[in-house]
Coordinates of C-alpha atoms (C1' of nucleotides) in Angstrom, one line a residue:
Chain G
M16 CA 283.8 118.0 185.4
T17 CA 286.2 120.3 183.6
D18 CA 289.8 119.5 183.0
R19 CA 291.0 121.8 185.7
A20 CA 288.5 120.5 188.3
S21 CA 290.3 119.3 191.4
C22 CA 290.1 115.5 192.0
L23 CA 289.2 116.1 195.6
V24 CA 286.3 118.5 194.8
S25 CA 284.8 116.0 192.4
K26 CA 285.3 113.1 194.8
L27 CA 283.8 114.8 197.8
G28 CA 281.2 116.7 195.9
H29 CA 279.8 113.4 194.9
Y30 CA 278.4 112.9 198.4
I31 CA 277.3 116.4 199.5
S32 CA 276.9 119.8 197.9
L33 CA 280.0 121.9 198.5
S34 CA 280.0 125.6 199.2
E35 CA 282.1 127.8 197.0
D36 CA 284.4 128.3 200.0
D37 CA 284.8 124.6 200.4
R38 CA 285.6 124.2 196.7
Q39 CA 288.3 126.9 197.0
R40 CA 289.8 125.3 200.0
L41 CA 290.0 121.9 198.4
S42 CA 291.4 123.1 195.1
T43 CA 294.3 124.8 196.7
L44 CA 295.3 121.7 198.5
E45 CA 296.0 119.7 195.5
K46 CA 299.5 119.4 194.0
S47 CA 300.0 118.6 190.3
E48 CA 299.0 115.1 189.2
R49 CA 301.4 112.3 188.7
S50 CA 301.6 109.1 186.5
Y51 CA 303.0 105.7 187.4
G52 CA 303.5 102.6 185.2
A53 CA 302.0 99.2 185.9
G54 CA 303.8 97.3 188.7
T55 CA 305.4 100.4 190.2
D56 CA 305.6 100.6 194.0
I57 CA 304.6 104.2 194.7
Y58 CA 305.6 104.2 198.3
Q59 CA 306.9 101.5 200.6
M60 CA 305.8 100.4 204.0
D61 CA 307.5 102.4 206.8
D62 CA 308.0 105.4 204.6
P63 CA 307.1 108.7 206.3
C64 CA 303.5 109.6 205.8
T65 CA 303.2 113.0 204.2
D66 CA 300.7 112.8 201.3
L67 CA 297.3 111.4 200.5
F68 CA 296.3 110.6 196.9
V69 CA 293.1 110.7 194.9
V70 CA 293.0 108.1 192.2
K71 CA 292.3 109.8 188.8
Q72 CA 292.9 106.7 186.6
G73 CA 293.7 103.0 187.0
W74 CA 293.6 100.5 189.8
L75 CA 296.1 100.1 192.6
F76 CA 296.4 98.0 195.7
S77 CA 298.1 98.2 199.1
Y78 CA 299.9 95.2 200.4
N79 CA 302.1 93.8 203.1
D80 CA 304.7 91.0 202.9
L81 CA 304.7 88.7 205.9
P82 CA 307.6 87.0 207.6
D83 CA 306.8 83.7 206.0
G84 CA 307.1 85.2 202.5
S85 CA 303.4 85.3 201.8
R86 CA 301.7 88.6 200.6
Q87 CA 298.5 90.0 201.8
I88 CA 296.7 92.7 199.8
V89 CA 294.7 94.7 202.3
K90 CA 292.9 97.2 200.0
L91 CA 292.1 97.7 196.3
H92 CA 292.0 101.3 195.2
L93 CA 289.7 102.3 192.3
P94 CA 289.4 105.6 190.4
G95 CA 287.8 108.2 192.7
D96 CA 289.2 106.6 195.9
I97 CA 291.3 108.4 198.4
I98 CA 294.4 106.5 199.2
G99 CA 296.2 106.5 202.5
F100 CA 293.6 107.8 204.9
P101 CA 294.1 105.3 207.7
D102 CA 297.8 106.0 207.7
V103 CA 297.2 109.6 208.6
S104 CA 296.9 108.5 212.2
Q105 CA 300.5 107.0 212.0
K106 CA 303.9 108.6 211.6
H107 CA 304.8 106.0 209.0
V108 CA 302.7 104.3 206.4
T109 CA 301.7 100.7 207.2
S110 CA 301.6 99.1 203.8
T111 CA 303.2 99.4 200.3
L112 CA 301.2 101.0 197.5
C113 CA 301.5 99.3 194.1
A114 CA 300.0 100.3 190.7
A115 CA 298.1 97.3 189.3
E116 CA 298.1 99.0 185.8
D117 CA 299.1 102.4 184.5
V118 CA 297.7 105.0 186.9
V119 CA 297.3 108.7 187.4
L120 CA 297.2 110.1 191.0
C121 CA 296.5 113.5 192.5
P122 CA 298.6 113.9 195.6
F123 CA 297.7 116.4 198.4
P124 CA 299.4 116.9 201.7
K125 CA 298.3 115.3 204.9
T126 CA 298.2 118.7 206.6
A127 CA 295.2 119.5 204.4
L128 CA 293.1 117.7 206.9
D129 CA 294.1 120.1 209.6
V130 CA 292.7 123.0 207.5
I131 CA 289.5 121.2 206.7
L132 CA 288.8 120.2 210.3
R133 CA 289.4 123.7 211.5
D134 CA 287.3 125.5 208.9
S135 CA 284.6 123.2 207.7
P136 CA 282.5 121.1 210.1
R137 CA 280.5 119.8 207.2
L138 CA 283.5 118.5 205.3
S139 CA 284.9 117.1 208.5
A140 CA 281.7 115.1 209.0
L141 CA 281.9 113.8 205.5
I142 CA 285.5 112.7 205.8
L143 CA 284.7 111.1 209.1
S144 CA 281.8 109.3 207.6
I145 CA 283.9 108.0 204.8
A146 CA 286.5 106.7 207.2
L147 CA 283.8 105.0 209.3
R148 CA 282.1 103.5 206.2
D149 CA 285.4 102.1 205.1
Q150 CA 285.7 100.5 208.5
I151 CA 282.4 98.8 208.0
I152 CA 283.6 97.5 204.7
L153 CA 286.7 96.2 206.3
L154 CA 284.6 94.4 208.8
D155 CA 282.6 92.8 206.0
L156 CA 285.9 91.6 204.4
L157 CA 287.0 90.3 207.7
R158 CA 283.9 88.1 207.9
A159 CA 284.7 86.8 204.4
L160 CA 288.3 85.9 205.2
G161 CA 287.5 84.6 208.7
S162 CA 284.7 82.2 207.8
M163 CA 283.9 81.8 204.2
T164 CA 285.0 79.2 201.6
A165 CA 287.2 80.0 198.7
R166 CA 284.2 80.3 196.4
A167 CA 282.3 82.6 198.7
R168 CA 285.4 84.8 199.2
I169 CA 285.8 85.3 195.5
S170 CA 282.1 85.9 195.0
Y171 CA 282.3 88.5 197.8
M172 CA 285.2 90.3 196.2
L173 CA 283.4 90.5 192.8
L174 CA 280.2 91.8 194.4
D175 CA 282.1 94.4 196.3
L176 CA 283.9 95.6 193.3
L177 CA 280.8 95.8 191.3
A178 CA 279.0 97.8 194.0
R179 CA 281.9 100.2 194.2
L180 CA 282.0 100.8 190.4
K181 CA 278.2 101.4 190.4
I182 CA 278.5 104.4 192.7
T183 CA 279.9 106.6 190.0
N184 CA 278.4 104.7 187.1
K185 CA 274.8 104.2 187.9
G186 CA 273.6 102.4 184.8
M187 CA 276.3 99.8 184.9
S188 CA 275.7 96.2 184.0
D189 CA 277.1 93.2 185.8
V190 CA 280.2 93.1 183.7
L191 CA 283.5 93.9 185.4
R192 CA 287.0 94.7 184.1
L193 CA 289.4 93.1 186.5
P194 CA 293.0 94.3 186.0
L195 CA 294.5 91.9 188.5
N196 CA 296.2 88.6 187.9
Q197 CA 295.2 85.5 189.8
S198 CA 298.1 85.8 192.2
Q199 CA 296.9 89.2 193.2
I200 CA 293.3 88.1 193.6
A201 CA 294.7 85.2 195.8
A202 CA 296.7 87.7 197.9
Y203 CA 293.6 89.7 198.5
V204 CA 291.2 86.9 199.4
G205 CA 293.7 84.8 201.3
L206 CA 294.1 81.9 199.0
T207 CA 296.8 80.6 196.6
N208 CA 296.9 81.5 192.9
V209 CA 296.3 77.9 192.0
Y210 CA 293.2 77.6 194.0
V211 CA 291.9 80.9 192.7
S212 CA 292.3 79.4 189.2
K213 CA 290.5 76.2 190.2
T214 CA 287.7 78.1 191.9
L215 CA 287.1 80.5 189.0
S216 CA 287.0 77.6 186.6
R217 CA 284.5 75.8 188.7
M218 CA 282.3 79.0 189.1
E219 CA 282.4 79.4 185.3
K220 CA 281.5 75.7 184.7
D221 CA 278.6 76.1 187.2
G222 CA 277.3 79.2 185.3
D223 CA 277.9 81.7 188.1
I224 CA 280.3 83.8 186.0
A225 CA 281.6 84.1 182.4
R226 CA 285.1 85.3 181.6
T227 CA 286.7 86.8 178.5
G228 CA 290.2 88.2 178.8
N229 CA 290.3 90.1 182.1
T230 CA 286.6 90.9 182.2
V231 CA 284.2 89.0 184.4
H232 CA 280.5 88.8 183.9
L233 CA 278.4 88.0 186.9
L234 CA 275.5 85.8 185.7
R235 CA 273.6 85.3 188.9
P236 CA 274.5 88.2 191.2
E237 CA 271.5 87.7 193.4
A238 CA 272.4 84.1 194.2
M239 CA 275.9 85.2 195.0
E240 CA 274.7 87.9 197.3
E241 CA 272.5 85.4 199.0
A242 CA 275.3 82.9 199.5
T243 CA 277.7 85.6 200.9
D244 CA 275.1 87.6 202.8
F245 CA 276.4 90.6 200.8
R246 CA 275.3 94.1 201.8
D247 CA 275.9 97.2 199.7
R248 CA 277.5 99.7 202.0
Y249 CA 278.2 102.2 199.3
S250 CA 274.9 103.2 198.0
D251 CA 273.3 104.4 201.2
M252 CA 275.6 106.1 203.6
D253 CA 273.8 108.0 206.4
I254 CA 274.7 111.6 206.0
G255 CA 271.5 113.0 207.6
W256 CA 273.3 113.9 210.8
F257 CA 275.8 116.3 209.2
P258 CA 276.1 119.7 210.7
A259 CA 275.5 122.7 208.5
N260 CA 278.5 125.0 207.9
K261 CA 278.8 128.0 210.2
V262 CA 278.0 131.4 208.6
Chain W
M16 CA 288.9 109.9 238.2
T17 CA 286.0 110.8 240.4
D18 CA 282.8 108.9 240.6
R19 CA 280.9 111.6 238.7
A20 CA 283.5 111.9 236.0
S21 CA 282.1 111.3 232.5
C22 CA 283.3 108.1 230.8
L23 CA 283.8 110.1 227.6
V24 CA 285.9 112.7 229.3
S25 CA 288.2 110.2 230.9
K26 CA 288.5 108.2 227.7
L27 CA 289.3 111.1 225.4
G28 CA 291.3 113.0 228.0
H29 CA 293.6 110.1 227.9
Y30 CA 294.9 111.2 224.5
I31 CA 294.9 115.0 224.6
S32 CA 294.4 117.6 227.2
L33 CA 290.8 118.9 227.1
S34 CA 289.7 122.4 227.6
E35 CA 287.1 123.1 230.3
D36 CA 284.6 123.8 227.5
D37 CA 285.3 120.5 226.0
R38 CA 284.8 118.7 229.3
Q39 CA 281.5 120.4 229.8
R40 CA 280.3 119.6 226.3
L41 CA 281.2 115.9 226.7
S42 CA 279.7 115.5 230.2
T43 CA 276.3 116.7 229.1
L44 CA 276.2 114.2 226.3
E45 CA 276.3 111.2 228.6
K46 CA 273.1 109.5 229.7
S47 CA 273.1 107.5 232.9
E48 CA 275.1 104.2 232.9
R49 CA 273.6 100.8 232.4
S50 CA 274.5 97.2 233.4
Y51 CA 274.1 94.0 231.5
G52 CA 274.6 90.4 232.5
A53 CA 277.0 88.0 230.9
G54 CA 275.7 86.6 227.6
T55 CA 273.2 89.4 227.0
D56 CA 272.8 90.7 223.4
I57 CA 272.6 94.4 224.0
Y58 CA 271.6 95.3 220.5
Q59 CA 270.9 93.2 217.4
M60 CA 272.2 93.5 213.9
D61 CA 269.9 95.8 211.8
D62 CA 268.5 97.7 214.8
P63 CA 268.4 101.4 214.2
C64 CA 271.6 103.1 215.2
T65 CA 271.0 105.8 217.8
D66 CA 273.5 105.5 220.6
L67 CA 277.2 104.9 221.1
F68 CA 278.6 103.3 224.3
V69 CA 281.7 103.8 226.4
V70 CA 282.7 100.6 228.2
K71 CA 283.1 101.2 231.9
Q72 CA 283.5 97.6 233.0
G73 CA 283.8 94.2 231.5
W74 CA 284.5 92.8 228.0
L75 CA 282.1 92.6 225.1
F76 CA 282.2 91.6 221.5
S77 CA 280.4 92.4 218.2
Y78 CA 279.5 89.5 216.0
N79 CA 277.7 88.4 212.8
D80 CA 276.0 85.1 212.1
L81 CA 276.6 83.9 208.5
P82 CA 274.1 82.1 206.2
D83 CA 276.0 78.8 206.7
G84 CA 275.5 79.0 210.5
S85 CA 279.0 80.0 211.4
R86 CA 279.7 83.0 213.6
Q87 CA 282.3 85.7 213.1
I88 CA 283.3 88.0 215.9
V89 CA 284.5 91.2 214.3
K90 CA 285.6 93.2 217.3
L91 CA 286.4 92.7 221.0
H92 CA 285.5 95.7 223.2
L93 CA 287.6 96.3 226.4
P94 CA 287.0 98.8 229.2
G95 CA 287.6 102.3 227.9
D96 CA 286.6 101.5 224.4
I97 CA 284.0 103.4 222.4
I98 CA 281.5 100.9 220.9
G99 CA 279.6 101.4 217.7
F100 CA 281.7 104.1 216.0
P101 CA 281.7 102.6 212.5
D102 CA 278.0 102.2 212.6
V103 CA 277.5 105.9 212.9
S104 CA 277.9 106.0 209.1
Q105 CA 274.9 103.6 208.7
K106 CA 271.3 103.9 209.4
H107 CA 271.2 100.5 211.0
V108 CA 273.9 98.7 213.0
T109 CA 275.9 96.1 211.2
S110 CA 276.5 93.6 213.9
T111 CA 275.2 92.3 217.2
L112 CA 276.7 93.4 220.5
C113 CA 277.1 90.8 223.2
A114 CA 278.4 91.0 226.8
A115 CA 281.2 88.4 227.3
E116 CA 280.8 88.9 231.0
D117 CA 278.9 91.2 233.4
V118 CA 279.4 94.7 232.0
V119 CA 278.6 98.4 232.7
L120 CA 278.2 100.8 229.7
C121 CA 277.8 104.5 229.4
P122 CA 275.5 105.3 226.4
F123 CA 275.5 108.6 224.6
P124 CA 273.5 109.7 221.6
K125 CA 274.9 109.5 218.1
T126 CA 274.0 113.2 217.6
A127 CA 276.7 114.0 220.1
L128 CA 279.2 113.8 217.2
D129 CA 277.3 116.6 215.4
V130 CA 277.9 118.9 218.3
I131 CA 281.6 118.0 218.7
L132 CA 282.3 118.4 215.0
R133 CA 280.6 121.8 214.9
D134 CA 282.3 123.2 218.0
S135 CA 285.6 121.5 218.6
P136 CA 288.1 121.0 215.8
R137 CA 290.5 119.5 218.2
L138 CA 288.1 116.9 219.5
S139 CA 287.0 116.2 215.9
A140 CA 290.6 115.5 215.0
L141 CA 291.0 113.2 217.9
I142 CA 287.9 111.3 217.1
L143 CA 288.9 111.0 213.4
S144 CA 292.3 109.8 214.5
I145 CA 290.9 107.1 216.7
A146 CA 288.6 106.0 213.8
L147 CA 291.6 105.9 211.5
R148 CA 293.8 104.0 213.9
D149 CA 291.0 101.5 214.4
Q150 CA 291.1 101.0 210.7
I151 CA 294.8 100.3 210.8
I152 CA 294.2 97.7 213.4
L153 CA 291.5 96.1 211.4
L154 CA 294.0 95.9 208.5
D155 CA 296.4 94.1 210.8
L156 CA 293.8 91.6 211.8
L157 CA 292.9 91.1 208.1
R158 CA 296.5 90.1 207.4
A159 CA 296.3 87.7 210.3
L160 CA 293.1 86.0 209.1
G161 CA 294.1 86.2 205.4
S162 CA 297.5 84.6 205.6
M163 CA 298.5 83.2 208.9
T164 CA 298.4 79.8 210.5
A165 CA 296.2 79.0 213.5
R166 CA 299.1 79.4 215.8
A167 CA 300.1 82.8 214.5
R168 CA 296.5 84.0 214.6
I169 CA 296.1 83.1 218.2
S170 CA 299.5 84.6 219.0
Y171 CA 298.4 87.8 217.2
M172 CA 295.2 88.0 219.2
L173 CA 297.0 87.7 222.5
L174 CA 299.6 90.3 221.6
D175 CA 297.0 92.7 220.4
L176 CA 295.0 92.3 223.6
L177 CA 298.0 92.8 225.8
A178 CA 299.0 95.9 223.9
R179 CA 295.5 97.3 224.3
L180 CA 295.5 96.7 228.1
K181 CA 298.9 98.3 228.4
I182 CA 297.6 101.6 227.2
T183 CA 295.8 102.4 230.4
N184 CA 297.9 100.2 232.6
K185 CA 301.5 101.0 231.8
G186 CA 303.3 98.8 234.3
M187 CA 301.4 95.7 233.3
S188 CA 303.2 92.4 233.0
D189 CA 302.6 89.8 230.3
V190 CA 299.7 88.1 232.1
L191 CA 296.2 88.5 230.6
R192 CA 292.8 87.7 231.9
L193 CA 290.8 86.3 229.0
P194 CA 287.1 86.2 229.7
L195 CA 286.2 84.4 226.5
N196 CA 285.6 80.7 225.9
Q197 CA 287.4 78.8 223.2
S198 CA 284.4 79.0 220.9
Q199 CA 284.5 82.7 221.1
I200 CA 288.2 82.8 220.5
A201 CA 287.6 80.6 217.5
A202 CA 284.9 82.9 216.1
Y203 CA 287.3 85.8 216.4
V204 CA 290.3 84.3 214.7
G205 CA 288.4 82.2 212.1
L206 CA 289.0 78.7 213.4
T207 CA 286.9 76.0 215.2
N208 CA 286.8 75.7 219.0
V209 CA 288.4 72.2 218.7
Y210 CA 291.4 73.5 216.8
V211 CA 291.8 76.5 219.2
S212 CA 292.0 74.0 222.0
K213 CA 294.6 71.9 220.2
T214 CA 296.6 74.9 219.3
L215 CA 296.6 76.4 222.8
S216 CA 297.7 73.1 224.2
R217 CA 300.5 72.9 221.7
M218 CA 301.6 76.4 222.5
E219 CA 301.6 75.6 226.2
K220 CA 303.6 72.4 225.7
D221 CA 306.1 74.3 223.6
G222 CA 306.5 76.9 226.3
D223 CA 305.0 79.9 224.5
I224 CA 302.3 80.4 227.0
A225 CA 301.1 79.2 230.4
R226 CA 297.4 79.0 231.4
T227 CA 295.7 79.0 234.7
G228 CA 291.9 79.3 234.7
N229 CA 291.1 82.0 232.2
T230 CA 294.3 83.9 232.5
V231 CA 297.1 83.4 230.0
H232 CA 300.7 84.2 230.6
L233 CA 302.8 85.1 227.5
L234 CA 306.2 83.5 228.1
R235 CA 308.1 84.7 225.0
P236 CA 306.2 87.7 223.7
E237 CA 309.2 88.9 221.6
A238 CA 309.3 85.6 219.7
M239 CA 305.6 85.8 219.1
E240 CA 305.9 89.4 217.9
E241 CA 308.6 88.3 215.5
A242 CA 306.6 85.4 214.2
T243 CA 303.5 87.5 213.5
D244 CA 305.3 90.7 212.5
F245 CA 303.3 92.4 215.2
R246 CA 303.3 96.2 215.5
D247 CA 301.9 98.1 218.5
R248 CA 299.5 100.6 216.9
Y249 CA 298.2 101.8 220.3
S250 CA 301.2 103.3 222.0
D251 CA 302.2 105.9 219.4
M252 CA 299.4 107.5 217.6
D253 CA 300.4 110.5 215.6
I254 CA 298.5 113.5 217.1
G255 CA 301.0 116.1 216.1
W256 CA 299.0 117.5 213.3
F257 CA 295.9 118.3 215.4
P258 CA 294.5 121.8 215.1
A259 CA 294.3 124.0 218.1
N260 CA 290.9 125.1 219.3
K261 CA 289.6 128.4 218.1
V262 CA 289.4 131.1 220.7
Chain O
dC28 C1' 276.0 65.1 244.4
dG29 C1' 274.4 66.2 240.0
dA30 C1' 274.0 69.2 236.0
dG31 C1' 275.5 72.1 232.4
dG32 C1' 278.8 74.3 230.2
dT33 C1' 283.6 74.1 228.7
dT34 C1' 287.8 71.8 227.4
dT35 C1' 290.4 67.8 225.8
dT36 C1' 291.4 63.9 222.8
dG37 C1' 291.1 60.8 218.9
dA38 C1' 289.8 59.3 214.3
dA39 C1' 288.1 60.1 209.8
dC40 C1' 287.5 63.5 206.5
dT41 C1' 287.8 67.7 203.4
dG42 C1' 289.3 72.1 201.5
dT43 C1' 293.2 74.1 200.4
dT44 C1' 298.2 74.1 199.5
dT45 C1' 302.3 72.6 197.3
dC46 C1' 304.9 71.1 193.7
dA47 C1' 305.5 70.3 189.0
dA48 C1' 304.4 70.0 184.3
dG49 C1' 302.0 71.5 180.3
dC50 C1' 299.4 75.1 178.0
dT51 C1' 298.0 79.8 176.1
dC52 C1' 298.9 83.9 174.2
dG53 C1' 300.8 88.4 173.2
dG54 C1' 305.2 90.5 172.3
dT55 C1' 309.9 90.6 170.4
dG56 C1' 313.7 89.8 167.5
dG57 C1' 315.8 87.4 163.9
Chain V
dC19 C1' 306.4 86.3 159.1
dC20 C1' 307.6 82.9 161.9
dA21 C1' 310.1 81.2 166.1
dC22 C1' 310.6 81.8 170.4
dC23 C1' 310.1 83.7 175.0
dG24 C1' 308.1 84.7 179.3
dA25 C1' 304.3 85.7 182.2
dG26 C1' 300.2 84.0 183.4
dC27 C1' 296.8 80.3 183.6
dT28 C1' 295.4 75.4 184.0
dT29 C1' 295.6 70.7 185.5
dG30 C1' 296.8 66.7 188.3
dA31 C1' 298.8 64.2 192.2
dA32 C1' 300.4 64.1 196.8
dA33 C1' 300.6 66.4 201.3
dC34 C1' 298.8 69.0 205.0
dA35 C1' 296.3 72.2 208.0
dG36 C1' 292.2 72.5 209.9
dT37 C1' 287.3 70.6 210.3
dT38 C1' 283.8 67.5 211.8
dC39 C1' 281.9 64.3 214.8
dA40 C1' 281.7 62.0 219.0
dA41 C1' 283.0 60.6 223.4
dA42 C1' 285.2 61.4 227.7
dA43 C1' 287.1 64.4 231.2
dC44 C1' 286.9 68.5 233.7
dC45 C1' 284.9 72.5 236.5
dT46 C1' 281.9 75.3 238.8
dC47 C1' 278.1 76.2 241.1
dG48 C1' 273.5 75.2 242.9

DNA sequence: CGAGGTTTTGAACTGTTTCAAGCTCGGTGG
DNA sequence: CCACCGAGCTTGAAACAGTTCAAAACCTCG
């Protein structure tokens, strides 16, 4: 991956082989990259939806504040992710995007999708697949929030993050840098910061995890997968049905 | 809508105008329709994923059973809906489909999407938009399960159902036939059947709703929308960016 | 009329929240 | 170099929303 390589090309090329045409198309879509400091709100809920972003560096999350003052984080964004996809279907964005740490993003215009859909069935299929897979993952999260205990929810979150990181980093161990504070974890799994603290402490005492700074070590991932009925949706997407590109 | 009209054509034609070519393409995809009795599991989690279904009649839901014995309903399917979309990205389906009452479905093969993506950019964009909008709706539900009280969750569910029914039935009032028992409602909003009963009774006593048989009348929908920060994602999808079909 | 599924109601219980205080630790300024 | 500050984490006690269990009431349909 050279320095001038487009974020989009490297992200999508990860799933399927791209024709030279496709590479060209994707590269031209990308605007110059941008940096944001930790804690910055990059766009706000209800802003007009014009750009998508590929994450080049750092973690981010999308959140909503509810009428009663509580906050729900609806998505964590890791390097390589495309941010804002679902909002393409709406005139305005439906959540606020916040940098969890210092980040670098590659914006590209929403209209890019138009071009892709018109000219590249293969890329269209890939993008659709990614959108659908993300939906499956949301359903998994829904099950966790709907009917699991605090402990299982947190386990689930950790397993999910590990699986995501392992896509691009095959040989990875079960150690995880977690650049989120406990209030953010709580807002994600639907608990309070206090109970997240208590639950993490208990998990540590029971030997499920070990913590040092903001890294977490999963000591019995299989047991945790068992308890949460965890499935890895990332490693085996079905891309067998993709159409070939027209000639 | 004639008797021989394809389910898919009438579903998709609802959003955009379809060319005669597109109509032809869609019609040929559809297999003959099928009926199932109330309570039937139509397919089971982990079955191979081959077909999608358009709902012609009746309500259904997709659910998962968790290791601890609890059940989570992840999606309610109403007439006009396409079932199984997210699973296209997987080799096996990720939840079990169950008929909440007597239903009629129109199956069509997963490979249909291949054809559409190759030949019709405009239909591709529509399908992608629907998938993305569904994702937004899931995020809304996630917020509800993650950080709302029992009362707000149930309010949210009712508002969402009403909004969905109003898509195809513009002049509809705030009365809703709800062919689900309280255990199913509970499995959907992440509560127990007992507490659903208690909450519904309280809502009725407070004058938020009225019940007769399995129909529910929303008496103060605006107040409920306020309390749950409800947004109607169905009525105004952004389809302005769709590509025209090639000639 | 009886039977089975569904809803209601009450009492005891539990997981999670709330509030509040104390602790840790890295960063900053005197 | 130390004192102090603030953000985040931990801990405990009290309160509460929602669960569990169990029994009774209700409905619909054969």
